[in-house]
Amino acid sequence: MQTKTLYWQDNTLFILDQTLLPLALNYIEASDVDTVVDAIKRLCVRGAPAIGVAAAYAVVLSAIKADPQANKSLKSSVIRDIEKLWQSRPTAVNLHWALSQQKDIVESFNGSPAQLVDSLLARALSIHEQDIQINQSIGDLGASLLKPESVVITHCNAGALATAGYGTALGVIRSAFKKNKISRVYAGETRPLLQGARLTAWELEQSQIPVTLITDSMAGYLMQTKKVSAVIVGADRIAANGDTANKIGTYTLAVLARAHNVPFYVAAPTSTFDLQAQSAKDIPIEERHDDEVRQFQGVVSTPEGMTVWNPAFDITPANLISAIICEKGIINCPNMANIKAGIEGK
Ligand code: MRU
């Protein structure tokens, strides 16, 4: 059985602490919003869909914690917590997608505090459950793009750990593997926080899918010297024109893929599309603390106080993407018209 990224039990959100993987399996027990905000900021829970699910449950915690006597301030107290959660990470739009749904419930609420908790919990459970089903659909659709004996490269972790389960890019790989279409996955280690080395390598090994780890700078030589069938990655936000934000290094892979005539696929649920963002210019890119580059797990590897630039994401322009795989279908040559047709059926 797959290790759960997060689960709800006895009015508590249990979050697998991904900062400790693969060395330790430890769950954070969150019974208030601040614990969830901290877990999101520190990447204990990370990956766009998983952040959305965690935030949806955090709103339930907010309503549980609000003083049941102070009925009048209940709504404003939960809305304040939603604002706090909203700011916790800027690029992954699934966070705002899930929080908007909870905010709508709070704003139109007209019953007892207990009823509000029930409604918010029902929505959080449904977002959680649907995410798993959506990933399975993405996986099955995406697998149809691959031929037997495929060798694929993936980046960061877009697996079960980045979602409620199964994964987006790794969902495609899982489904393709079940159909005997995968001979090997190359996982980029994903500097600076090593989501590829710590999480993807672990997740694929657990599922007995053949995986080879490379450092990010080895991808070009890999494509030049070995047969690579496809690059498959996840996404944190996709603009209306198809420009896609994903973990830093994704753009480099897309450029390399184009230079080597390798198809470049993005796998993401429709909740990762932000149709208000027209293009890359409307996508905020998170910049994280310098120490993430200066050191790893407390061990300093640079001269003291080294000047660092640490953008957590980059943008792959739509023209470098062969197709986006979402639960509604495969959007080939993504552009504004194809995306609208693909996700709205127009
Ligand atoms: O900073 P992270 O680890 O949250 O970044 C995660 C990614 O970039 C993933 O590829 C993306 O969220 C897709 S997850 C299905």
Short mmCIF file of C-alpha atoms and ligand atoms in Angstrom, two decimals:
data_model
loop_
_atom_site.label_atom_id
_atom_site.label_comp_id
_atom_site.label_asym_id
_atom_site.label_seq_id
_atom_site.Cartn_x
_atom_site.Cartn_y
_atom_site.Cartn_z
CA MET A 1 0.00 0.00 0.00
CA GLN A 2 1.17 3.51 -0.89
CA THR A 3 2.32 5.76 1.97
CA LYS A 4 -0.33 8.44 2.46
CA THR A 5 0.73 12.04 1.77
CA LEU A 6 -1.86 13.27 4.24
CA TYR A 7 -5.03 12.08 5.94
CA TRP A 8 -7.79 13.31 8.25
CA GLN A 9 -8.55 11.51 11.49
CA ASP A 10 -10.23 12.59 14.77
CA ASN A 11 -10.40 16.26 13.79
CA THR A 12 -6.67 16.27 13.07
CA LEU A 13 -4.79 16.58 9.76
CA PHE A 14 -1.87 14.15 9.58
CA ILE A 15 0.81 15.43 7.17
CA LEU A 16 3.71 13.24 6.08
CA ASP A 17 6.83 15.33 6.75
CA GLN A 18 8.50 15.18 3.32
CA THR A 19 11.55 17.11 4.53
CA LEU A 20 12.61 13.94 6.38
CA LEU A 21 12.14 11.52 3.47
CA PRO A 22 13.54 9.07 2.59
CA LEU A 23 15.33 8.70 5.92
CA ALA A 24 12.29 8.83 8.21
CA LEU A 25 8.53 8.39 7.91
CA ASN A 26 7.00 10.85 10.31
CA TYR A 27 3.56 12.47 10.36
CA ILE A 28 2.96 16.00 11.67
CA GLU A 29 -0.29 16.14 13.65
CA ALA A 30 -1.91 19.44 12.74
CA SER A 31 -4.86 20.61 14.80
CA ASP A 32 -4.58 24.31 13.97
CA VAL A 33 -4.06 26.47 10.92
CA ASP A 34 -0.63 27.77 11.90
CA THR A 35 0.81 24.25 11.95
CA VAL A 36 -0.47 23.69 8.40
CA VAL A 37 0.84 27.08 7.19
CA ASP A 38 4.25 26.21 8.63
CA ALA A 39 4.17 22.74 7.01
CA ILE A 40 3.36 24.30 3.62
CA LYS A 41 6.06 26.98 3.92
CA ARG A 42 8.73 24.47 4.96
CA LEU A 43 7.69 22.01 2.18
CA CYS A 44 6.71 19.27 4.64
CA VAL A 45 3.71 19.07 2.35
CA ARG A 46 4.53 20.19 -1.18
CA GLY A 47 3.48 19.69 -4.79
CA ALA A 48 0.63 21.86 -6.10
CA PRO A 49 -2.33 19.43 -5.66
CA ALA A 50 -1.20 18.24 -2.20
CA ILE A 51 -0.87 21.84 -1.01
CA GLY A 52 -4.45 22.47 -2.16
CA VAL A 53 -5.78 19.44 -0.26
CA ALA A 54 -3.85 20.36 2.91
CA ALA A 55 -5.19 23.92 2.77
CA ALA A 56 -8.78 22.71 2.33
CA TYR A 57 -8.45 20.66 5.54
CA ALA A 58 -6.74 23.57 7.33
CA VAL A 59 -9.89 25.65 6.81
CA VAL A 60 -11.84 22.91 8.63
CA LEU A 61 -9.37 23.18 11.53
CA SER A 62 -9.93 26.93 11.55
CA ALA A 63 -13.71 26.48 11.91
CA ILE A 64 -13.26 23.83 14.62
CA LYS A 65 -10.95 26.11 16.61
CA ALA A 66 -13.15 29.20 16.31
CA ASP A 67 -15.02 29.98 19.52
CA PRO A 68 -18.53 28.46 19.13
CA GLN A 69 -19.93 31.18 21.45
CA ALA A 70 -18.58 33.93 19.23
CA ASN A 71 -20.89 33.06 16.38
CA LYS A 72 -20.70 36.57 14.94
CA SER A 73 -16.95 36.53 14.50
CA LEU A 74 -16.81 32.92 13.29
CA LYS A 75 -16.93 33.85 9.62
CA SER A 76 -14.37 36.63 9.90
CA SER A 77 -12.03 34.44 11.93
CA VAL A 78 -12.12 31.66 9.30
CA ILE A 79 -11.73 34.17 6.45
CA ARG A 80 -8.64 35.60 8.21
CA ASP A 81 -7.16 32.10 8.36
CA ILE A 82 -7.97 31.57 4.67
CA GLU A 83 -5.99 34.75 3.91
CA LYS A 84 -3.05 33.41 5.91
CA LEU A 85 -3.13 30.11 4.03
CA TRP A 86 -3.51 31.96 0.70
CA GLN A 87 -0.14 33.69 1.26
CA SER A 88 1.74 30.52 2.28
CA ARG A 89 3.07 29.74 -1.23
CA PRO A 90 2.62 32.01 -4.24
CA THR A 91 3.05 29.89 -7.38
CA ALA A 92 1.00 26.71 -6.87
CA VAL A 93 -2.46 27.82 -7.96
CA ASN A 94 -4.20 24.69 -6.63
CA LEU A 95 -3.81 26.32 -3.22
CA HIS A 96 -6.00 29.25 -4.27
CA TRP A 97 -8.36 26.95 -6.17
CA ALA A 98 -9.09 24.89 -3.02
CA LEU A 99 -9.23 27.92 -0.71
CA SER A 100 -11.68 29.74 -3.03
CA GLN A 101 -14.09 26.82 -2.68
CA GLN A 102 -13.86 26.88 1.12
CA LYS A 103 -14.18 30.69 1.12
CA ASP A 104 -17.42 30.45 -0.89
CA ILE A 105 -18.82 28.01 1.67
CA VAL A 106 -17.91 30.31 4.57
CA GLU A 107 -19.29 33.44 2.90
CA SER A 108 -22.65 31.88 2.08
CA PHE A 109 -22.92 30.03 5.43
CA ASN A 110 -26.06 30.56 7.39
CA GLY A 111 -26.22 27.82 10.02
CA SER A 112 -24.63 26.65 13.24
CA PRO A 113 -20.84 26.44 13.76
CA ALA A 114 -21.12 22.63 13.74
CA GLN A 115 -22.86 22.76 10.35
CA LEU A 116 -20.09 24.96 8.98
CA VAL A 117 -17.48 22.45 10.11
CA ASP A 118 -19.49 19.64 8.45
CA SER A 119 -19.78 21.53 5.15
CA LEU A 120 -16.10 22.47 5.06
CA LEU A 121 -15.06 18.93 5.93
CA ALA A 122 -17.31 17.46 3.24
CA ARG A 123 -15.67 19.73 0.66
CA ALA A 124 -12.14 18.93 1.86
CA LEU A 125 -12.83 15.19 1.73
CA SER A 126 -14.28 15.54 -1.75
CA ILE A 127 -11.29 17.57 -3.04
CA HIS A 128 -9.02 14.90 -1.53
CA GLU A 129 -10.90 11.94 -3.02
CA GLN A 130 -11.38 13.56 -6.43
CA ASP A 131 -7.68 14.36 -6.73
CA ILE A 132 -6.81 10.66 -6.60
CA GLN A 133 -9.40 9.80 -9.27
CA ILE A 134 -8.27 12.70 -11.47
CA ASN A 135 -4.66 11.52 -11.27
CA GLN A 136 -5.68 8.04 -12.32
CA SER A 137 -7.46 9.48 -15.37
CA ILE A 138 -4.43 11.64 -16.20
CA GLY A 139 -2.22 8.57 -15.83
CA ASP A 140 -4.30 6.42 -18.15
CA LEU A 141 -4.64 9.13 -20.80
CA GLY A 142 -0.95 9.98 -20.64
CA ALA A 143 0.10 6.35 -20.92
CA SER A 144 -1.50 6.25 -24.37
CA LEU A 145 1.19 8.69 -25.57
CA LEU A 146 4.01 6.27 -24.80
CA LYS A 147 5.26 3.30 -26.81
CA PRO A 148 6.55 0.04 -25.28
CA GLU A 149 10.14 0.20 -23.93
CA SER A 150 9.93 3.93 -23.29
CA VAL A 151 12.72 5.68 -21.45
CA VAL A 152 11.47 8.84 -19.77
CA ILE A 153 12.97 11.72 -17.83
CA THR A 154 11.07 13.40 -15.02
CA HIS A 155 11.92 16.32 -12.75
CA CYS A 156 11.19 17.24 -9.14
CA ASN A 157 8.42 15.08 -7.68
CA ALA A 158 5.03 15.03 -9.36
CA GLY A 159 4.07 11.76 -7.74
CA ALA A 160 1.75 10.42 -5.06
CA LEU A 161 3.67 12.58 -2.58
CA ALA A 162 2.86 15.76 -4.50
CA THR A 163 -0.85 14.94 -4.70
CA ALA A 164 -3.52 13.12 -2.72
CA GLY A 165 -2.20 9.93 -4.33
CA TYR A 166 -1.01 8.27 -7.59
CA GLY A 167 0.59 11.44 -8.98
CA THR A 168 0.42 13.44 -12.20
CA ALA A 169 3.69 12.95 -14.12
CA LEU A 170 4.41 9.85 -12.03
CA GLY A 171 0.76 8.85 -12.52
CA VAL A 172 1.44 8.70 -16.26
CA ILE A 173 4.58 6.68 -15.55
CA ARG A 174 2.68 4.33 -13.18
CA SER A 175 -0.10 3.69 -15.71
CA ALA A 176 2.41 3.22 -18.55
CA PHE A 177 4.47 0.84 -16.41
CA LYS A 178 1.36 -1.28 -15.75
CA LYS A 179 0.96 -1.54 -19.53
CA ASN A 180 4.62 -2.64 -19.89
CA LYS A 181 5.53 0.57 -21.66
CA ILE A 182 8.29 1.83 -19.33
CA SER A 183 11.77 0.37 -19.44
CA ARG A 184 13.43 3.09 -17.31
CA VAL A 185 12.80 6.43 -15.64
CA TYR A 186 15.61 8.94 -15.22
CA ALA A 187 14.86 11.18 -12.23
CA GLY A 188 16.62 14.54 -12.04
CA GLU A 189 17.80 15.17 -8.48
CA THR A 190 16.27 18.68 -8.47
CA ARG A 191 18.57 21.09 -6.70
CA PRO A 192 18.40 22.73 -4.24
CA LEU A 193 15.99 20.65 -2.12
CA LEU A 194 16.40 17.34 -3.96
CA GLN A 195 12.75 16.42 -4.42
CA GLY A 196 13.87 14.15 -7.29
CA ALA A 197 16.59 12.36 -5.33
CA ARG A 198 14.74 12.14 -2.03
CA LEU A 199 11.12 11.71 -3.16
CA THR A 200 10.80 10.56 -6.78
CA ALA A 201 13.61 8.02 -6.52
CA TRP A 202 12.07 6.68 -3.29
CA GLU A 203 8.53 6.62 -4.64
CA LEU A 204 9.49 4.79 -7.84
CA GLU A 205 11.66 2.30 -5.97
CA GLN A 206 8.75 1.57 -3.62
CA SER A 207 6.60 0.85 -6.69
CA GLN A 208 9.37 -1.25 -8.26
CA ILE A 209 9.56 0.97 -11.34
CA PRO A 210 13.15 0.99 -12.70
CA VAL A 211 14.67 4.37 -11.86
CA THR A 212 18.11 5.90 -12.35
CA LEU A 213 19.04 9.10 -10.58
CA ILE A 214 20.95 11.86 -12.40
CA THR A 215 22.07 15.30 -11.30
CA ASP A 216 20.20 18.07 -13.10
CA SER A 217 23.24 18.98 -15.21
CA MET A 218 23.43 15.45 -16.70
CA ALA A 219 20.16 15.71 -18.65
CA GLY A 220 21.75 17.15 -21.82
CA TYR A 221 24.39 14.46 -22.08
CA LEU A 222 21.73 11.83 -21.35
CA MET A 223 19.60 13.03 -24.28
CA GLN A 224 22.67 13.29 -26.52
CA THR A 225 23.97 9.79 -25.82
CA LYS A 226 20.99 7.57 -24.94
CA LYS A 227 17.60 7.06 -26.49
CA VAL A 228 15.09 9.12 -24.50
CA SER A 229 11.44 8.71 -25.48
CA ALA A 230 9.86 11.59 -23.57
CA VAL A 231 10.19 14.12 -20.78
CA ILE A 232 7.17 14.14 -18.44
CA VAL A 233 6.77 16.75 -15.69
CA GLY A 234 4.03 18.20 -13.49
CA ALA A 235 2.97 21.84 -13.15
CA ASP A 236 2.29 24.42 -10.47
CA ARG A 237 0.35 26.85 -12.65
CA ILE A 238 -0.59 26.86 -16.33
CA ALA A 239 -1.57 30.19 -17.91
CA ALA A 240 -4.40 30.53 -20.44
CA ASN A 241 -1.88 30.45 -23.31
CA GLY A 242 -0.16 27.28 -22.02
CA ASP A 243 2.93 28.87 -20.46
CA THR A 244 3.69 26.56 -17.54
CA ALA A 245 5.32 27.18 -14.17
CA ASN A 246 7.00 24.15 -12.64
CA LYS A 247 10.03 23.39 -10.48
CA ILE A 248 13.19 25.32 -11.39
CA GLY A 249 15.05 23.36 -14.08
CA THR A 250 11.93 22.35 -16.00
CA TYR A 251 12.53 25.02 -18.66
CA THR A 252 16.09 23.75 -19.15
CA LEU A 253 14.73 20.26 -19.80
CA ALA A 254 12.18 21.62 -22.28
CA VAL A 255 14.89 23.44 -24.27
CA LEU A 256 17.04 20.30 -24.26
CA ALA A 257 14.06 18.17 -25.31
CA ARG A 258 13.38 20.47 -28.27
CA ALA A 259 17.08 20.39 -29.29
CA HIS A 260 17.04 16.57 -29.23
CA ASN A 261 13.61 16.10 -30.80
CA VAL A 262 12.21 14.50 -27.64
CA PRO A 263 8.49 15.09 -26.86
CA PHE A 264 7.94 17.22 -23.75
CA TYR A 265 4.72 16.48 -21.81
CA VAL A 266 3.13 18.30 -18.87
CA ALA A 267 0.68 16.30 -16.72
CA ALA A 268 -1.64 18.36 -14.51
CA PRO A 269 -5.25 18.48 -13.31
CA THR A 270 -7.55 21.26 -14.56
CA SER A 271 -7.23 22.82 -11.07
CA THR A 272 -3.65 23.78 -12.05
CA PHE A 273 -4.86 25.97 -14.95
CA ASP A 274 -5.17 29.66 -14.13
CA LEU A 275 -7.21 31.14 -16.96
CA GLN A 276 -7.01 34.60 -15.33
CA ALA A 277 -3.28 34.53 -16.08
CA GLN A 278 -2.95 35.29 -19.76
CA SER A 279 0.69 34.20 -20.02
CA ALA A 280 3.98 33.79 -18.12
CA LYS A 281 4.01 37.46 -17.14
CA ASP A 282 0.98 36.92 -14.89
CA ILE A 283 2.48 33.98 -12.96
CA PRO A 284 4.23 34.90 -9.69
CA ILE A 285 7.47 32.98 -9.19
CA GLU A 286 8.34 32.12 -5.61
CA GLU A 287 11.86 33.01 -4.47
CA ARG A 288 13.00 31.08 -1.41
CA HIS A 289 15.61 31.59 1.30
CA ASP A 290 19.27 31.88 0.22
CA ASP A 291 20.32 29.23 2.75
CA GLU A 292 18.57 26.54 0.69
CA VAL A 293 21.37 27.05 -1.88
CA ARG A 294 24.17 27.86 0.56
CA GLN A 295 23.68 24.69 2.54
CA PHE A 296 21.97 21.33 2.57
CA GLN A 297 20.40 19.89 5.72
CA GLY A 298 22.43 22.26 7.85
CA VAL A 299 25.80 21.60 6.15
CA VAL A 300 27.23 24.79 4.59
CA SER A 301 28.79 24.32 1.15
CA THR A 302 29.64 27.89 0.08
CA PRO A 303 31.83 30.75 1.32
CA GLU A 304 30.11 32.46 4.26
CA GLY A 305 27.34 34.86 3.26
CA MET A 306 27.61 33.88 -0.43
CA THR A 307 25.25 35.90 -2.65
CA VAL A 308 22.56 33.58 -3.95
CA TRP A 309 19.53 33.69 -6.25
CA ASN A 310 16.93 31.05 -5.43
CA PRO A 311 13.82 31.05 -7.67
CA ALA A 312 11.82 27.92 -6.84
CA PHE A 313 10.10 27.70 -10.24
CA ASP A 314 10.63 28.64 -13.86
CA ILE A 315 8.35 29.03 -16.84
CA THR A 316 8.32 26.76 -19.84
CA PRO A 317 6.83 28.68 -22.78
CA ALA A 318 3.87 26.90 -24.37
CA ASN A 319 5.68 26.51 -27.70
CA LEU A 320 8.13 24.06 -26.09
CA ILE A 321 5.34 21.81 -24.77
CA SER A 322 4.22 18.94 -27.04
CA ALA A 323 1.04 18.28 -25.03
CA ILE A 324 -0.60 18.92 -21.68
CA ILE A 325 -2.34 15.88 -20.21
CA CYS A 326 -5.26 16.75 -17.91
CA GLU A 327 -8.19 14.63 -16.69
CA LYS A 328 -10.38 15.93 -19.52
CA GLY A 329 -8.03 14.82 -22.27
CA ILE A 330 -4.78 15.47 -24.08
CA ILE A 331 -4.25 19.06 -25.21
CA ASN A 332 -1.82 18.91 -28.12
CA CYS A 333 0.21 22.00 -29.08
CA PRO A 334 -1.17 24.03 -26.16
CA ASN A 335 -2.26 27.57 -26.97
CA MET A 336 -5.21 29.69 -25.85
CA ALA A 337 -7.73 28.11 -28.24
CA ASN A 338 -6.63 24.51 -27.69
CA ILE A 339 -6.65 24.93 -23.91
CA LYS A 340 -10.11 26.51 -23.89
CA ALA A 341 -11.42 23.68 -26.07
CA GLY A 342 -9.60 21.06 -23.99
CA ILE A 343 -10.78 22.10 -20.57
CA GLU A 344 -14.09 23.80 -21.30
CA GLY A 345 -15.15 21.56 -24.16
CA LYS A 346 -15.49 24.60 -26.51
O1 MRU B 1 8.48 23.23 -4.46
P1 MRU B 1 7.65 22.00 -4.68
O2 MRU B 1 8.32 20.75 -4.23
O3 MRU B 1 6.27 22.16 -4.10
O4 MRU B 1 7.50 21.91 -6.25
C1 MRU B 1 6.69 20.90 -6.79
C2 MRU B 1 6.69 20.87 -8.26
O5 MRU B 1 7.27 21.69 -8.93
C3 MRU B 1 5.84 19.82 -8.90
O6 MRU B 1 6.39 19.43 -10.10
C4 MRU B 1 4.46 20.39 -9.15
O7 MRU B 1 3.90 20.94 -7.99
C5 MRU B 1 3.54 19.38 -9.71
S1 MRU B 1 3.04 18.24 -8.47
C6 MRU B 1 1.95 17.12 -9.10
#
